[in-house]
Protein backbone atom coordinates (compact mmCIF):
# COMPACT_ATOMS: atom_id res chain seq x y z
CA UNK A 1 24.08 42.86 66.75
CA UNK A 2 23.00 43.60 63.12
CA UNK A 3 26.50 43.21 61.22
CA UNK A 4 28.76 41.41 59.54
CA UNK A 5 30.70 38.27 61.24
CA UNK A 6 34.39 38.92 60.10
CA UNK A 7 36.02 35.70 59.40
CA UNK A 8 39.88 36.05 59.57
CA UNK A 9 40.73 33.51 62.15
CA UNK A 10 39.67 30.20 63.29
CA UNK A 11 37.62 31.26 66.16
CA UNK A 12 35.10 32.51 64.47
CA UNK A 13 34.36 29.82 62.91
CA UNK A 14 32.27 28.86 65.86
CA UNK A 15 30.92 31.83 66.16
CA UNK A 16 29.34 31.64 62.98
CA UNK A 17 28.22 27.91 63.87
CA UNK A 18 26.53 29.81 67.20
CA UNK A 19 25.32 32.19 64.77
CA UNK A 20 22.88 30.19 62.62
CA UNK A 21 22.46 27.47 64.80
CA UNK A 22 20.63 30.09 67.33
CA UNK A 23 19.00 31.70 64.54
CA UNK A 24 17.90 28.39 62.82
CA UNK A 25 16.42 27.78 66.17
CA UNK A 26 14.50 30.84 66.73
CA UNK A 27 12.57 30.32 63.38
CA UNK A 28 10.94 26.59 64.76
CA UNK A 29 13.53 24.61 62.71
CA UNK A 30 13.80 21.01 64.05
CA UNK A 31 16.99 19.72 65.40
CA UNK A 32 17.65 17.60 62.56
CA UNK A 33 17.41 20.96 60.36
CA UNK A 34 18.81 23.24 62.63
CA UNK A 35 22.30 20.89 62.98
CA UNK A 36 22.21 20.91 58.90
CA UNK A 37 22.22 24.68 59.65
CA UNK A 38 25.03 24.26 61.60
CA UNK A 39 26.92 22.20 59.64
CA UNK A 40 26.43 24.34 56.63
CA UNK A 41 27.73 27.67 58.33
CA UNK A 42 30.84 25.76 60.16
CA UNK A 43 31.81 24.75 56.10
CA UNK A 44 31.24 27.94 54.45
CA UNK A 45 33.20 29.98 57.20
CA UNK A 46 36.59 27.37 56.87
CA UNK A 47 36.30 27.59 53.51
CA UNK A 48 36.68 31.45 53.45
CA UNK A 49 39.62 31.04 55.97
CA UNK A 50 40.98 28.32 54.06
CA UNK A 51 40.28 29.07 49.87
CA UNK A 52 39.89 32.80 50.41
CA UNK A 53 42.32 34.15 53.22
CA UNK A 54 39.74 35.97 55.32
CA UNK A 55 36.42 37.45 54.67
CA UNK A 56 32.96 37.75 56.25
CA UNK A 57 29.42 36.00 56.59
CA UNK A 58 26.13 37.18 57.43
CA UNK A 59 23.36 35.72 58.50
CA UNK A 60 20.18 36.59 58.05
CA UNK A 61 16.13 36.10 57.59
CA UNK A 62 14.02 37.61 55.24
CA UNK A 63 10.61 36.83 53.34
CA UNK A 64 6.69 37.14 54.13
CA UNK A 65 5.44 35.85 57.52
CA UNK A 66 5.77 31.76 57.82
CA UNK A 67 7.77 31.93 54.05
CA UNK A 68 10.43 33.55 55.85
CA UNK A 69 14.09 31.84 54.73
CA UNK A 70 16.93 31.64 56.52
CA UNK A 71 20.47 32.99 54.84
CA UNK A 72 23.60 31.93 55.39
CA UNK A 73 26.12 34.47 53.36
CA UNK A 74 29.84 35.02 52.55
CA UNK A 75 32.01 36.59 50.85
CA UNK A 76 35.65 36.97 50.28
CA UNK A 77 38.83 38.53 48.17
CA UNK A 78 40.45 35.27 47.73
CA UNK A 79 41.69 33.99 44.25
CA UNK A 80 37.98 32.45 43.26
CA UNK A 81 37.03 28.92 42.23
CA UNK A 82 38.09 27.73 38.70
CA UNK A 83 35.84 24.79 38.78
CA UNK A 84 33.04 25.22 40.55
CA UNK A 85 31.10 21.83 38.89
CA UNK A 86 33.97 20.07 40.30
CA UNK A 87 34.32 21.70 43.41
CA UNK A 88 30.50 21.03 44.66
CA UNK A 89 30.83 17.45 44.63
CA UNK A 90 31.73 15.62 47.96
CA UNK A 91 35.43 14.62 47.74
CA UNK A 92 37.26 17.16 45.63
CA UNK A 93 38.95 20.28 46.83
CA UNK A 94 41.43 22.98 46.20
CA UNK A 95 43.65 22.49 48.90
CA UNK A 96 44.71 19.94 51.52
CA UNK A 97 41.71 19.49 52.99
CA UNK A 98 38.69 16.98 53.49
CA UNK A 99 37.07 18.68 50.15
CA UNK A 100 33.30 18.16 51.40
CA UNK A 101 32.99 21.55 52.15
CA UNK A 102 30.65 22.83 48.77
CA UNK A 103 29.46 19.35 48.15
CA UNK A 104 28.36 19.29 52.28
CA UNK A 105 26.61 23.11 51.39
CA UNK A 106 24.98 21.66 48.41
CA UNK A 107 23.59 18.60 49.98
CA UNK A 108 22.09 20.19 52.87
CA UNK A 109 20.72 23.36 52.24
CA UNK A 110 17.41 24.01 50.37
CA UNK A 111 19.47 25.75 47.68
CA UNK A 112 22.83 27.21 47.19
CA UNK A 113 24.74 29.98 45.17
CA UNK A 114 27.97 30.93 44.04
CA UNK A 115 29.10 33.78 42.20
CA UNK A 116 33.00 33.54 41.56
CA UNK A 117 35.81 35.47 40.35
CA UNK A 118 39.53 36.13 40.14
CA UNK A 119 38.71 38.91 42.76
CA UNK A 120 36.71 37.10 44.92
CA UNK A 121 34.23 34.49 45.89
CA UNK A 122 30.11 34.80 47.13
CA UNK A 123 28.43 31.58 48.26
CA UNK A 124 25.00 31.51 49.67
CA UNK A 125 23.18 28.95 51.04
CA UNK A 126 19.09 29.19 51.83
CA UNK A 127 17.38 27.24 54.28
CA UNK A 128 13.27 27.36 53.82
CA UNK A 129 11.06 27.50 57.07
CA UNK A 130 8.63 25.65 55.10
CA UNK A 131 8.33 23.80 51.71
CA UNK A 132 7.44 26.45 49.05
CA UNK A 133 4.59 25.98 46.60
CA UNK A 134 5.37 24.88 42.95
CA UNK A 135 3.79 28.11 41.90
CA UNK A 136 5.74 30.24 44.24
CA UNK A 137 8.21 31.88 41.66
CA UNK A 138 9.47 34.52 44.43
CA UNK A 139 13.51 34.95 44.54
CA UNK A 140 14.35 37.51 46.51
CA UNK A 141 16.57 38.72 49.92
CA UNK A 142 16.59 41.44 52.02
CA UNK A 143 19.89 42.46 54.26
CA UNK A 144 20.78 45.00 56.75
CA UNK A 145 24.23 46.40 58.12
CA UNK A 146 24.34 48.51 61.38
CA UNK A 147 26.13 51.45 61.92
CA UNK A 148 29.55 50.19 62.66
CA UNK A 149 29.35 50.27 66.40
CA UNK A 150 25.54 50.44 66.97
CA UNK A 151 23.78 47.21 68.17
CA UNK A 152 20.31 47.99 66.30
CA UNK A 153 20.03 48.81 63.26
CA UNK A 154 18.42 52.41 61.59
CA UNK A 155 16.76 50.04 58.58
CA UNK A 156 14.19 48.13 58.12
CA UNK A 157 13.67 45.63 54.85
CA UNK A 158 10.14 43.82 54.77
CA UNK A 159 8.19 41.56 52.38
CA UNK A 160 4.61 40.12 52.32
CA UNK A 161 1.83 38.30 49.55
CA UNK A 162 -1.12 39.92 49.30
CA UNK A 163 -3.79 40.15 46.18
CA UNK A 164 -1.18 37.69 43.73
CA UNK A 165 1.58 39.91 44.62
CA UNK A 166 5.03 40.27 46.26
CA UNK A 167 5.04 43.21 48.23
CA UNK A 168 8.48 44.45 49.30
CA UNK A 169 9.30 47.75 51.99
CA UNK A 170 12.68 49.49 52.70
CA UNK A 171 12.96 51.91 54.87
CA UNK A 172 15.81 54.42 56.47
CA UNK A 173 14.77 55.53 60.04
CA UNK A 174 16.67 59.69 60.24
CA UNK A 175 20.45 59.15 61.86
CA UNK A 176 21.20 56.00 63.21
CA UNK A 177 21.02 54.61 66.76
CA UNK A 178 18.22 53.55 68.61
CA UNK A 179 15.98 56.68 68.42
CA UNK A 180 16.29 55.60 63.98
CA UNK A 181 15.70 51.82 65.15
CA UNK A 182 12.81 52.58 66.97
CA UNK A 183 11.08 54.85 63.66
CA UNK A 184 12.25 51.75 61.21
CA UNK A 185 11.02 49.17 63.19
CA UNK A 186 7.47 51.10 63.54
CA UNK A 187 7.53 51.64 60.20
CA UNK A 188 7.72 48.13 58.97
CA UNK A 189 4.80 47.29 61.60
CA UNK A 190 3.14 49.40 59.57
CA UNK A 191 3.94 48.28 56.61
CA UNK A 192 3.41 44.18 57.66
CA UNK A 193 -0.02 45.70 58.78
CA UNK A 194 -1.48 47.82 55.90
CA UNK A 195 -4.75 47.40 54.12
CA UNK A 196 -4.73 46.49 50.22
CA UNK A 197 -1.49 45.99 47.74
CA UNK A 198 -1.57 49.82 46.55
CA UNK A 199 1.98 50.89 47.46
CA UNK A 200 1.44 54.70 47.57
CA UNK A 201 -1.61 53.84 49.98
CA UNK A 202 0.18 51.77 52.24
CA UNK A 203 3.22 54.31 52.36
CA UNK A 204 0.57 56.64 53.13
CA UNK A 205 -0.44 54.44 56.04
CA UNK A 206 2.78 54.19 57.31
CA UNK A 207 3.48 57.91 57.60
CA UNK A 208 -0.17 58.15 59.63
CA UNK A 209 2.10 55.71 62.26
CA UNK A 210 5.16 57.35 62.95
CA UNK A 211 3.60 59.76 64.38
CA UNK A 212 5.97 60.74 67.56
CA UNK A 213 9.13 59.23 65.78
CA UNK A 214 11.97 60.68 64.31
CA UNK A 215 9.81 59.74 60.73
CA UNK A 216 11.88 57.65 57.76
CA UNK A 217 12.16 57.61 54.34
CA UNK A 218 10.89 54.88 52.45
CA UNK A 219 9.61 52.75 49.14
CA UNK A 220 7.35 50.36 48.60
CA UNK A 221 7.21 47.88 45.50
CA UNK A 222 4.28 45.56 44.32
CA UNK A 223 6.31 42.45 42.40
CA UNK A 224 3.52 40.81 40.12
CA UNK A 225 5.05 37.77 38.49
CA UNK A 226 1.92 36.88 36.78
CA UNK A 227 0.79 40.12 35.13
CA UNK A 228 5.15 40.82 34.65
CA UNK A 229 4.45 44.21 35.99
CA UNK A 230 6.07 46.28 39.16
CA UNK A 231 4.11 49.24 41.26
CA UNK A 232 6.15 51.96 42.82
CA UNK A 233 5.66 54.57 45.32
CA UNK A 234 8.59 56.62 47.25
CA UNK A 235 9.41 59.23 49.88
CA UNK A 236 12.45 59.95 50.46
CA UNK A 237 16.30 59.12 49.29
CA UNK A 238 15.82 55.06 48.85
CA UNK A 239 17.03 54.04 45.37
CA UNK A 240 15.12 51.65 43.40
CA UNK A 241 16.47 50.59 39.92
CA UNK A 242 15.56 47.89 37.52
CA UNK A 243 17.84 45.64 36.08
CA UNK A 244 16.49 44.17 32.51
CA UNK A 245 17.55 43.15 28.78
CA UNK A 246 21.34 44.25 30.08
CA UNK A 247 20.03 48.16 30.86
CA UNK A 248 18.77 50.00 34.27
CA UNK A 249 16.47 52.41 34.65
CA UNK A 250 16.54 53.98 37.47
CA UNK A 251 13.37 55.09 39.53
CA UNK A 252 12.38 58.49 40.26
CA UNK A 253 11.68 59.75 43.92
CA UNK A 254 10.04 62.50 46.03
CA UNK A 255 11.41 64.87 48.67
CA UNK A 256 9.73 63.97 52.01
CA UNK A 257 9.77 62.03 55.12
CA UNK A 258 7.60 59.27 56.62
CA UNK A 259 6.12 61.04 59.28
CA UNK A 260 6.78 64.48 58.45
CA UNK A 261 4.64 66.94 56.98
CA UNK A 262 1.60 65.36 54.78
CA UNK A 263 3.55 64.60 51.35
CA UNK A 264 2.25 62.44 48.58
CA UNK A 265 4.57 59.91 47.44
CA UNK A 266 6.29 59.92 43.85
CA UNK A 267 4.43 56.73 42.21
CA UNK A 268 4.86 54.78 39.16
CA UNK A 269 4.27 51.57 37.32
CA UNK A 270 6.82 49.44 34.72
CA UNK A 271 6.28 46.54 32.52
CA UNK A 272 8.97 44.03 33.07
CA UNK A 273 11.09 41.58 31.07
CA UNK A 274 11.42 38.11 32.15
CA UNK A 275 14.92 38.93 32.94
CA UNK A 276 14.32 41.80 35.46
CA UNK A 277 15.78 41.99 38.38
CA UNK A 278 14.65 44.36 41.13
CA UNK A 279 17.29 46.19 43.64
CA UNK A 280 16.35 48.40 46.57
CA UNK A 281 18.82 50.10 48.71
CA UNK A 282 19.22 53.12 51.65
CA UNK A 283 22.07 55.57 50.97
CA UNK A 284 23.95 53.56 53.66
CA UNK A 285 25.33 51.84 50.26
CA UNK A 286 27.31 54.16 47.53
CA UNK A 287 25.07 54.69 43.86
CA UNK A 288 25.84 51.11 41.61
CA UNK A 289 26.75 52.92 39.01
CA UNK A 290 28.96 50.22 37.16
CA UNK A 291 25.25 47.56 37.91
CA UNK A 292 25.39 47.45 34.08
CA UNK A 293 28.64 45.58 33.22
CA UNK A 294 27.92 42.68 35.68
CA UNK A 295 25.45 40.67 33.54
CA UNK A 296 26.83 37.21 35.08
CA UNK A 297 26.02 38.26 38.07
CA UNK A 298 22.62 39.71 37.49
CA UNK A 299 21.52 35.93 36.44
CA UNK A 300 22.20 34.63 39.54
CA UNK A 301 19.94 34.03 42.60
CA UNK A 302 18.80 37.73 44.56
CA UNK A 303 21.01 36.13 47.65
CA UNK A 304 23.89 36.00 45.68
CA UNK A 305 23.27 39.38 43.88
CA UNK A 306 22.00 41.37 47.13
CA UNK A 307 25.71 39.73 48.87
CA UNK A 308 27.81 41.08 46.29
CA UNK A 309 25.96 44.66 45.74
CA UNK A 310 25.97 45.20 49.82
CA UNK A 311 30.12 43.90 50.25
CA UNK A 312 31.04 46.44 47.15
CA UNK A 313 29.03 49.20 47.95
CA UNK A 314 28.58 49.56 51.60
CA UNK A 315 29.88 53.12 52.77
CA UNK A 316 30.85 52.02 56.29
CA UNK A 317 29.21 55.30 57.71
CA UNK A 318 25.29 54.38 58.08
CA UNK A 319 23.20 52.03 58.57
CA UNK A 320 22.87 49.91 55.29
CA UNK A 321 20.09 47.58 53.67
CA UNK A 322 19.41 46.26 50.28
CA UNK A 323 16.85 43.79 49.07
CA UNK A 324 16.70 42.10 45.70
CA UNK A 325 13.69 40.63 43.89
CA UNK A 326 13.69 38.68 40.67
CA UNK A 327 11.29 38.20 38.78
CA UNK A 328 11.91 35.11 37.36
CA UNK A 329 14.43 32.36 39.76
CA UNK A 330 18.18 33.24 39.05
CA UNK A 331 20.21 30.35 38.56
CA UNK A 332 21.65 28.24 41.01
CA UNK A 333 23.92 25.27 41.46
């Protein structure tokens, strides 16, 4: 099941150990890596029972074939951390407790995240199938929420390198169910099997291959760090908006539906700041219309950023998905 683990009593605590530890698994991690997994996901879920009174974690994997990473998410509406510096080292805590929880997270994880407040806590921890290249400046996630009640999930979020660039794909398969899992999931075939880094060509492509679906809507982005420049195309009601020197602008799109009658997709190309911040979302999540104010935020890591945006803005009545590119590494602990 696609969906959020809630956390709200001490039993599923192991379920979120179960959680990553078979998903750590599934990705080739080796035992050592896969208990560090473990380890990580049994801290993070106590602490949200313990420091935050209840919340939820997600798990999840996202990133371009043998780059994917591994996510282990959580939020909560607890009172926040006042001292996070302190709080991250092994020893110290909060409460009564052994206080290794953030400094355990820290230590064995590839990198963590923590965006805190007096109305609640994210803390993200990312786990790397395979050592990343120094020149690899790609910070991004990708999430999806079911339907509440559906075991597959309507969306599809997708990312993959080709010709110096990032390429990123979200799509909404029509209604939910498994009839909408079965037109996302062909669509990001598609999309992981498209020709070239021209995203109004390769949403093109994927339209030619949901053919006998119920067709989706969908966007495609081309991240170039290098050149500091993004390439849109879009059919359908996904939102796109860029985040940069504290303003958003939000991206136009075009009636249509993958799959549907021939359409061309709306298309477009922006220069970036080295600030900007990309966010991509289905309409299973409510317009950000307050994205603006929450500058802290927007500096920190696209697993952190994606977490928050998806817990404040899901609609609980669709499938949801969000993914989050920077263009430049947010900052971490």
């Amino acid at each position: 099941m696609i969906g959020w683990l809630k956390v709200e009593e001490t039993s599923a605590v192991a379920e979120a150990r179960r959680r990553a530890r078979r998903t750590a698994s599934a990705l080739g991690f080796n035992s050592t890596k896969v208990e560090h997994v473990a380890i990580v996901a049994t801290e993070i879920a106590q602490n949200v029972l313990r420091h935050g009174g209840g919340g939820q974690m997600l798990v999840e994997v996202f990133g371009a074939p043998s780059l994917e990473r591994l996510h282990l998410l959580a939020f909560d509406n607890g009172p926040g951390i006042t001292r996070v510096d302190r709080m991250v080292r092994d020893g110290e805590s909060t409460k009564r407790s052994l206080g290794t929880g953030l400094g355990a997270i820290k230590r064995l994880s590839d990198r963590m995240d923590i965006d805190t407040s007096p109305s609640g806590t994210v803390v993200a921890a990312e786990f790397l199938r395979k050592a990343l290249r120094s020149a690899t400046p790609a910070d991004h996630a990708g999430l999806r929420i079911a339907y509440p009640g559906e075991r597959r999930c309507g969306d599809a979020v997708a990312a993959r390198s080709g010709d110096g660039v990032c390429l990123y794909f979200l799509c909404d398969g029509l209604g939910h169910g498994p009839k909408a899992a079965q037109a996302a999931d062909t669509a990001k075939q598609a999309f992981m099997a498209a020709r070239g880094s021209d995203p109004s060509e390769i949403l093109q492509e994927i339209a030619q291959g949901l053919g006998g679906t119920r067709g989706a809507v969908g966007a495609v982005i081309a991240l170039n760090h290098t050149a500091k420049r993004l390439d849109y195309a879009a059919i359908g009601n996904i939102s796109t908006l860029i985040w940069q020197d504290r303003k958003v602008q939000r991206l136009s799109v075009r009636d249509g539906l993958l799959g549907g009658r021939s359409a061309t997709p709306h298309s477009e190309t922006i220069s970036l700041a080295e600030d900007a911040v990309v966010v991509m979302h289905s309409d299973g999540l409510a317009t950000m219309r307050g994205i603006t104010e929450k500058v802290a935020l927007m500096n920190k890591s696209a697993p952190v950023i994606a977490t928050r945006l998806l817990a404040e803005t899901e609609r609980k009545r669709d499938d949801a998905s969000i993914i989050v590119a920077r263009l430049h590494a947010g900052r971490t602990l």
